[in-house]
Short mmCIF file of C-alpha atoms in Angstrom, two decimals:
data_model
loop_
_atom_site.label_atom_id
_atom_site.label_comp_id
_atom_site.label_asym_id
_atom_site.label_seq_id
_atom_site.Cartn_x
_atom_site.Cartn_y
_atom_site.Cartn_z
CA MET A 1 39.22 18.67 342.08
CA ARG A 2 41.04 18.80 338.76
CA MET A 3 38.83 19.69 335.83
CA PHE A 4 38.51 17.31 332.91
CA HIS A 5 41.24 17.70 330.35
CA PRO A 6 41.49 16.11 326.92
CA THR A 7 43.85 13.16 326.49
CA PRO A 8 45.44 11.77 323.32
CA THR A 9 43.64 8.42 323.65
CA ALA A 10 40.32 7.23 325.01
CA GLN A 11 42.07 5.54 327.94
CA PRO A 12 44.16 8.09 329.87
CA LEU A 13 47.28 7.17 331.77
CA PRO A 14 46.56 6.76 335.50
CA PHE A 15 48.89 9.63 336.37
CA ASP A 16 46.24 11.57 338.29
CA HIS A 17 46.03 8.70 340.80
CA MET A 18 49.73 8.78 341.63
CA TYR A 19 51.11 10.92 344.42
CA SER A 20 54.43 12.26 345.62
CA GLY A 21 55.96 10.40 348.54
CA MET A 22 54.68 7.03 347.33
CA GLY A 23 57.46 6.13 344.92
CA ALA A 24 57.62 2.60 343.55
CA ARG A 25 61.25 1.83 344.29
CA GLU A 26 61.00 -1.60 342.69
CA THR A 27 61.44 0.14 339.34
CA ALA A 28 64.86 1.47 340.30
CA ALA A 29 66.62 -1.47 338.69
CA ALA A 30 64.76 -0.89 335.43
CA ILE A 31 65.21 2.87 335.11
CA GLU A 32 67.58 5.37 336.62
CA LEU A 33 65.89 8.71 337.21
CA ASN A 34 67.95 11.79 337.88
CA ASP A 35 65.99 14.19 340.06
CA ALA A 36 67.47 17.24 338.31
CA ALA A 37 66.53 15.78 334.92
CA VAL A 38 62.99 15.16 336.16
CA VAL A 39 62.79 18.83 337.19
CA GLN A 40 63.92 19.85 333.70
CA PHE A 41 61.31 17.54 332.19
CA ASP A 42 58.63 19.14 334.34
CA GLN A 43 59.78 22.61 333.29
CA LEU A 44 59.59 21.67 329.62
CA LEU A 45 56.12 20.23 330.11
CA HIS A 46 54.93 23.50 331.62
CA GLU A 47 56.52 25.53 328.85
CA ILE A 48 54.33 23.57 326.46
CA HIS A 49 51.21 23.47 328.64
CA ALA A 50 51.24 25.75 331.66
CA ASP A 51 48.26 24.06 333.35
CA ALA A 52 49.69 20.54 333.23
CA PRO A 53 50.01 18.56 336.48
CA ARG A 54 53.42 18.46 338.11
CA VAL A 55 55.79 15.58 337.42
CA ASP A 56 58.22 14.37 340.05
CA THR A 57 60.39 11.29 340.53
CA ASP A 58 57.93 9.47 342.79
CA ARG A 59 55.00 9.81 340.42
CA LEU A 60 57.12 8.81 337.44
CA GLU A 61 58.33 5.69 339.24
CA GLN A 62 54.75 4.75 340.09
CA LEU A 63 53.77 5.14 336.45
CA ALA A 64 56.71 2.97 335.40
CA ALA A 65 55.67 0.28 337.89
CA TRP A 66 52.12 0.39 336.52
CA LEU A 67 53.36 -0.02 332.94
CA LEU A 68 55.62 -2.94 333.86
CA LYS A 69 52.68 -4.80 335.39
CA LEU A 70 50.72 -4.72 332.14
CA PRO A 71 50.89 -7.61 329.66
CA THR A 72 53.59 -6.87 327.10
CA GLN A 73 51.20 -6.33 324.20
CA GLN A 74 49.01 -3.99 326.23
CA ALA A 75 52.04 -1.99 327.35
CA ARG A 76 53.12 -1.63 323.72
CA GLU A 77 49.66 -0.39 322.80
CA VAL A 78 49.83 2.22 325.57
CA ILE A 79 53.05 3.52 324.04
CA GLU A 80 52.16 3.20 320.37
CA SER A 81 48.70 4.77 320.62
CA ARG A 82 50.27 7.96 321.98
CA LEU A 83 53.15 7.98 319.53
CA GLU A 84 50.53 7.88 316.78
CA ARG A 85 49.31 11.27 317.99
CA VAL A 86 52.86 12.57 317.57
CA ARG A 87 52.86 11.39 313.97
CA GLU A 88 49.64 13.34 313.45
CA LEU A 89 51.28 16.48 314.82
CA ARG A 90 54.24 16.02 312.49
CA THR A 91 51.86 15.69 309.55
CA LEU A 92 49.98 18.78 310.68
CA LEU A 93 53.15 20.86 310.69
CA ASP A 94 54.24 19.59 307.27
CA ASP A 95 50.85 20.03 305.57
CA GLU A 96 50.89 23.20 303.47
CA ASP A 97 47.10 23.24 303.53
CA TRP A 98 47.07 23.76 307.29
CA ASP A 99 47.98 27.10 308.84
CA ALA A 100 48.67 26.63 312.54
CA ASP A 101 49.65 29.81 314.36
CA GLU A 102 53.19 30.52 315.55
CA ALA A 103 52.46 29.63 319.17
CA THR A 104 51.14 26.21 318.17
CA HIS A 105 54.16 25.64 315.93
CA ALA A 106 56.45 26.52 318.81
CA ARG A 107 54.71 24.18 321.26
CA ILE A 108 54.70 21.28 318.84
CA GLY A 109 58.32 22.00 317.99
CA LYS A 110 59.33 21.72 321.65
CA LEU A 111 57.45 18.44 321.99
CA LEU A 112 59.03 16.93 318.89
CA SER A 113 62.48 18.17 319.81
CA TYR A 114 62.29 16.31 323.11
CA ILE A 115 60.89 13.12 321.61
CA ASP A 116 63.61 13.07 318.94
CA ARG A 117 66.39 13.37 321.52
CA GLU A 118 68.57 10.38 322.35
CA ASP A 119 69.60 11.75 325.75
CA ASP A 120 66.16 12.32 327.24
CA LEU A 121 64.95 11.41 330.70
CA ILE A 122 64.68 7.65 330.08
CA ALA A 123 66.92 6.01 327.49
CA ASP A 124 64.85 4.78 324.56
CA ARG A 125 66.85 1.54 324.43
CA ILE A 126 65.31 0.30 327.70
CA PRO A 127 62.66 -2.34 326.94
CA VAL A 128 59.05 -1.27 327.60
CA LEU A 129 59.98 1.79 329.67
CA GLY A 130 62.27 3.50 327.17
CA GLN A 131 59.58 5.78 325.76
CA LEU A 132 57.60 6.27 328.95
CA ASP A 133 58.81 9.84 329.33
CA ASP A 134 57.89 10.57 325.71
CA VAL A 135 54.34 9.32 326.08
CA LEU A 136 53.93 11.05 329.44
CA LEU A 137 54.93 14.34 327.85
CA ILE A 138 52.42 13.73 325.06
CA GLU A 139 49.72 12.81 327.56
CA LEU A 140 50.12 15.76 329.91
CA ALA A 141 50.77 18.36 327.21
CA TRP A 142 47.94 17.17 324.97
CA PRO A 143 45.41 19.84 326.06
CA ALA A 144 47.70 22.37 324.36
CA PHE A 145 47.21 20.55 321.03
CA ALA A 146 43.82 18.89 321.34
CA ASP A 147 41.67 21.51 319.58
CA GLU A 148 44.18 21.99 316.78
CA ALA A 149 44.53 18.25 316.24
CA GLU A 150 40.77 17.71 316.22
CA ASP A 151 40.24 20.51 313.70
CA TYR A 152 43.02 19.14 311.52
CA ARG A 153 41.56 15.62 311.52
CA ASP A 154 38.20 17.08 310.52
CA PHE A 155 39.82 19.11 307.74
CA ILE A 156 41.65 16.03 306.44
CA ALA A 157 38.38 14.08 306.37
CA TYR A 158 36.69 16.93 304.48
CA ARG A 159 39.58 17.27 302.02
CA ASP A 160 39.74 13.53 301.32
CA VAL A 161 36.02 13.39 300.49
CA ASN A 162 35.44 16.73 298.75
CA HIS A 163 38.78 17.44 297.04
CA PRO A 164 38.34 21.24 297.19
CA ASP A 165 39.96 23.32 294.45
CA GLY A 166 42.20 26.33 294.78
CA ALA A 167 45.21 27.31 296.84
CA ALA A 168 45.78 26.19 300.42
CA ASP A 169 43.91 29.11 301.97
CA GLU A 170 40.99 28.56 299.60
CA ARG A 171 40.76 24.89 300.56
CA ARG A 172 40.73 25.79 304.24
CA ALA A 173 38.10 28.46 303.59
CA ALA A 174 35.91 25.91 301.79
CA TRP A 175 36.15 23.60 304.81
CA VAL A 176 35.22 26.43 307.20
CA ARG A 177 32.23 27.42 305.05
CA GLU A 178 30.91 23.87 304.99
CA ARG A 179 31.22 23.52 308.75
CA LEU A 180 29.51 26.89 309.30
CA ASP A 181 26.70 25.79 306.98
CA GLU A 182 26.31 22.63 309.05
CA VAL A 183 26.10 24.68 312.24
CA ALA A 184 23.50 26.98 310.69
CA LEU A 185 21.45 23.97 309.55
CA TRP A 186 21.62 22.45 313.03
CA GLN A 187 20.55 25.74 314.62
CA HIS A 188 17.62 25.99 312.22
CA ALA A 189 16.57 22.42 313.02
CA MET A 190 16.65 23.25 316.74
CA TRP A 191 14.54 26.36 316.12
CA VAL A 192 11.97 24.37 314.13
CA ARG A 193 11.84 21.73 316.83
CA GLU A 194 11.18 24.34 319.50
CA GLN A 195 8.23 25.70 317.53
CA HIS A 196 6.39 22.41 318.10
CA TYR A 197 6.11 23.15 321.79
CA ALA A 198 3.59 25.57 323.19
CA PRO A 199 5.04 28.70 324.84
CA TRP A 200 5.00 28.58 328.62
CA ASN A 201 2.86 31.73 328.93
CA LEU A 202 -0.14 30.72 326.79
CA PRO A 203 -3.53 31.34 328.47
CA ARG A 204 -4.58 28.36 330.56
CA GLY A 205 -8.01 28.11 329.01
CA LEU A 206 -6.58 27.52 325.56
CA PHE A 207 -6.22 23.77 326.07
CA ARG A 208 -9.08 23.18 328.51
CA VAL A 209 -11.40 20.37 327.48
CA ALA A 210 -15.08 20.85 328.33
#
């Protein structure tokens, strides 16, 4: 059983329910998939996120068939909601207040480089399906970015409300201090709450009513 992995949206793509050997050949007229190009796509995915599920032609065709069956507006929302996560990653890289490590920069760079290509696995000009490969890459590679993206969103929320002073590293440090203070306060509240309960090893006669 595959363990839960974070996804870029609340509604994950149904990729986990698609299997090799069950290709949806009715999509062949809509997209032309080159098996060698699919292998390269899969290799790139695993360079970004080594634990991602494998992508092959059959599973990609099934996903394309699923997307084509959706109402047009819903299909657009599937695409756009994931591309919005890409815009967040671009902002993260460009924000001088945020200091992602080199490995994260490299992974995001590989993702963006693929998405910005015109000669990727599925031509972007194809209606509905043109960005399917882009959003699938985002979806399956997202665990490699999820923690960083969540921290960055939290930092942005803190910065927008508190407007911390100082240089970039000082603003990040102020955010970290506030979050650590919140954790300490929560831990103290839990400790106080536990004090309201009698220890398990108190003498039995202590609460006996005559």
